[in-house]
CSV table of C-alpha atoms in Angstrom, one decimal:
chain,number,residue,atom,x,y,z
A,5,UNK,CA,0.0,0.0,0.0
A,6,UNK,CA,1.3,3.5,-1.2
A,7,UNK,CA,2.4,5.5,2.0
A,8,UNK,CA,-0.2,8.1,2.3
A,9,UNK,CA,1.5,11.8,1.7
A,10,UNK,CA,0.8,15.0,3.7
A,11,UNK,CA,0.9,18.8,2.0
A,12,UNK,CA,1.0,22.1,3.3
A,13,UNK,CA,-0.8,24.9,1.7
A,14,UNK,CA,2.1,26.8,3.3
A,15,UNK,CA,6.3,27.2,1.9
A,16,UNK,CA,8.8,27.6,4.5
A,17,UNK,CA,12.1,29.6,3.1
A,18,UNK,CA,13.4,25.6,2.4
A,19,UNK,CA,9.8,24.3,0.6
A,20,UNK,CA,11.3,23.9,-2.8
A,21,UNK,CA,13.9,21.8,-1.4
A,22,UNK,CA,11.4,19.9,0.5
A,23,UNK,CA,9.4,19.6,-2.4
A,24,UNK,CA,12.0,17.7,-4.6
A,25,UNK,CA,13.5,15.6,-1.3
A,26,UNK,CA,9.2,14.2,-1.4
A,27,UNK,CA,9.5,13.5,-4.6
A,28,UNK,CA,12.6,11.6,-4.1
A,29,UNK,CA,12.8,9.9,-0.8
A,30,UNK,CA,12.1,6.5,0.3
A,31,UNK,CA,15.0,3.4,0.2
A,32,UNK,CA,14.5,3.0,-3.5
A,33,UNK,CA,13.6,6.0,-5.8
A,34,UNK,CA,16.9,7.7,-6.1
A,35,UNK,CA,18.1,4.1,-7.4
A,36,UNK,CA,15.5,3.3,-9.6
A,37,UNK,CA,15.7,6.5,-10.8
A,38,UNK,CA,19.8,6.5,-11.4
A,39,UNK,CA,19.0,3.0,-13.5
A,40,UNK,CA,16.3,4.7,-15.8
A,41,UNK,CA,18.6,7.4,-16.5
A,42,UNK,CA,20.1,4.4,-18.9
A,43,UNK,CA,17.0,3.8,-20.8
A,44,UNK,CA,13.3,1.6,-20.5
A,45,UNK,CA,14.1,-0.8,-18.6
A,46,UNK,CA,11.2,-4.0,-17.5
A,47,UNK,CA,10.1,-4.8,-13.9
A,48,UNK,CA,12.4,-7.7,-13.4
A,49,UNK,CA,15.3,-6.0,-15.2
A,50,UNK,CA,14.7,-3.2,-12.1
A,51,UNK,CA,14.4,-6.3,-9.8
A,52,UNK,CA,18.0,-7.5,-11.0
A,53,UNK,CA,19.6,-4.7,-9.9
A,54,UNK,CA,18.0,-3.7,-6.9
A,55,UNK,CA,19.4,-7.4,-5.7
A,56,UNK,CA,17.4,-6.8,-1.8
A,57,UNK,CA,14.2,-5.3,-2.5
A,58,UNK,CA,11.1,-7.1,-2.6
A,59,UNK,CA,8.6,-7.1,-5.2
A,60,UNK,CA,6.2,-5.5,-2.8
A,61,UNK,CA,8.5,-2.7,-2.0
A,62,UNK,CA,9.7,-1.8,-5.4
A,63,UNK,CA,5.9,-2.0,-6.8
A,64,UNK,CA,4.8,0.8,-4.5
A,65,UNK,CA,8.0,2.8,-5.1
A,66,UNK,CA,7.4,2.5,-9.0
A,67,UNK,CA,3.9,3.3,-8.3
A,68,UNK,CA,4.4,6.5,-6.4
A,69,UNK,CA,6.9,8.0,-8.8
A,70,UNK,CA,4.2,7.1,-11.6
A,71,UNK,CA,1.1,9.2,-9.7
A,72,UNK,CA,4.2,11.9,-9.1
A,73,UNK,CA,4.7,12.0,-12.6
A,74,UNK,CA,8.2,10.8,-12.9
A,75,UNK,CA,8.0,7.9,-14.7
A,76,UNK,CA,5.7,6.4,-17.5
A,77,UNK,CA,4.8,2.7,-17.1
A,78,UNK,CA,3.9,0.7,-20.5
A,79,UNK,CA,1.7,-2.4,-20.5
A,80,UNK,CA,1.5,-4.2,-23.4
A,81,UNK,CA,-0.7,-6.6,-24.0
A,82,UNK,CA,0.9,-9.9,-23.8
A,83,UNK,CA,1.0,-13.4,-22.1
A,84,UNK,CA,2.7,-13.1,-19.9
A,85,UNK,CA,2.6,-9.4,-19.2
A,86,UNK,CA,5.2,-7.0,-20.3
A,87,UNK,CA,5.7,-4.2,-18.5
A,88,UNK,CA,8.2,-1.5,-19.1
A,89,UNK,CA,9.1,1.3,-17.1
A,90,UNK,CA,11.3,5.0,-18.5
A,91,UNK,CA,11.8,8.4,-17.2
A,92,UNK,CA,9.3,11.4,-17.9
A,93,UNK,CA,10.5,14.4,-18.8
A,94,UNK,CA,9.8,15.5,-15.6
A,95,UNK,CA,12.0,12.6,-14.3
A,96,UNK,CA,14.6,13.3,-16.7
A,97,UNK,CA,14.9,16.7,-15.5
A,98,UNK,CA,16.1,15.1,-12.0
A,99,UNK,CA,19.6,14.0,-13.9
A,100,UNK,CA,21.3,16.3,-12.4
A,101,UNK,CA,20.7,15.8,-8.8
A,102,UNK,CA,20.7,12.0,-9.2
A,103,UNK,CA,24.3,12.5,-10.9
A,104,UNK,CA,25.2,15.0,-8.0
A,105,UNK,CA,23.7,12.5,-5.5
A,106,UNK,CA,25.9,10.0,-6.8
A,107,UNK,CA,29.1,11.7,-6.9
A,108,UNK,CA,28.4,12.9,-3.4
A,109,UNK,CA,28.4,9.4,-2.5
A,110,UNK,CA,31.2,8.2,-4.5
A,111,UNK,CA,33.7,10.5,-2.6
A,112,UNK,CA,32.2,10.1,0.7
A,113,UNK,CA,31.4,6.7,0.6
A,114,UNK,CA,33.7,6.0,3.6
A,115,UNK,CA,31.4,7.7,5.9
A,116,UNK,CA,29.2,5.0,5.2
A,117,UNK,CA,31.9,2.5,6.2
A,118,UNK,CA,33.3,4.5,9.1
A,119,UNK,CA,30.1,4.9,11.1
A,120,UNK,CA,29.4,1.1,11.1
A,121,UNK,CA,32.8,0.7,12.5
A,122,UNK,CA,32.2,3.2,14.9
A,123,UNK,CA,28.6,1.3,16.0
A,124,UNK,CA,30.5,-1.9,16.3
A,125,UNK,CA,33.8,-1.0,17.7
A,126,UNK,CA,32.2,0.2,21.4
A,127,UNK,CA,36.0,1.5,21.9
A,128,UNK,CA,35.7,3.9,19.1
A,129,UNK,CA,32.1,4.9,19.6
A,130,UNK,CA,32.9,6.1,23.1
A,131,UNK,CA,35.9,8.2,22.2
């Protein structure tokens, strides 16, 4: 079940940023979203590379960036069922930040690695 969303008729000095981080958020977008980048891809293709979601979880993921406009989902008619998923243009114009998010990542991806030593290693953590 899609998580249910709650908007403000109001904009704080930070709503635009806001605005795109809801678009955006949850474990899987941003991912999904940096693999369409490539080109139409099909549910299980998506599935592939996303090797520890469910099916569940990356069905309602898919479906929230459809009713937000950010991808287009194509059903043909065929047994079995083929369905294929690609950026809008609205979710194109996201390349950017994706490619920004993932550089971000790429040269701070020892953060990552650091703070689960520091969780396990109750030396460290207390320093």
């Amino acid at each position: 079940m899609p998580r249910t969303r709650h908007h403000r008729g109001t904009c704080s000095p930070g709503c635009a940023v806001e605005a795109t981080l809801r678009l955006i958020d949850g474990k899987w977008k941003g991912v999904i979203l940096y693999h369409l980048l490539e080109g139409t891809l099909r549910f299980n293709a998506i599935r592939r590379r996303l090797a520890s979601v469910t099916q569940r979880m990356l069905t309602n993921q898919l479906r929230e960036m459809e009713a937000d406009g950010l991808i287009a989902r194509k059903v043909y008619a065929e047994v079995p069922p083929k369905v294929e998923y690609s950026l809008t243009e609205r979710g194109r114009s996201l390349e950017p930040i994706i490619h920004a998010l993932k550089a971000w990542g790429d040269l701070h991806a020892e953060l990552g690695a650091d703070l689960q030593a520091d969780t396990a290693d109750p030396v460290r953590t207390a320093a």
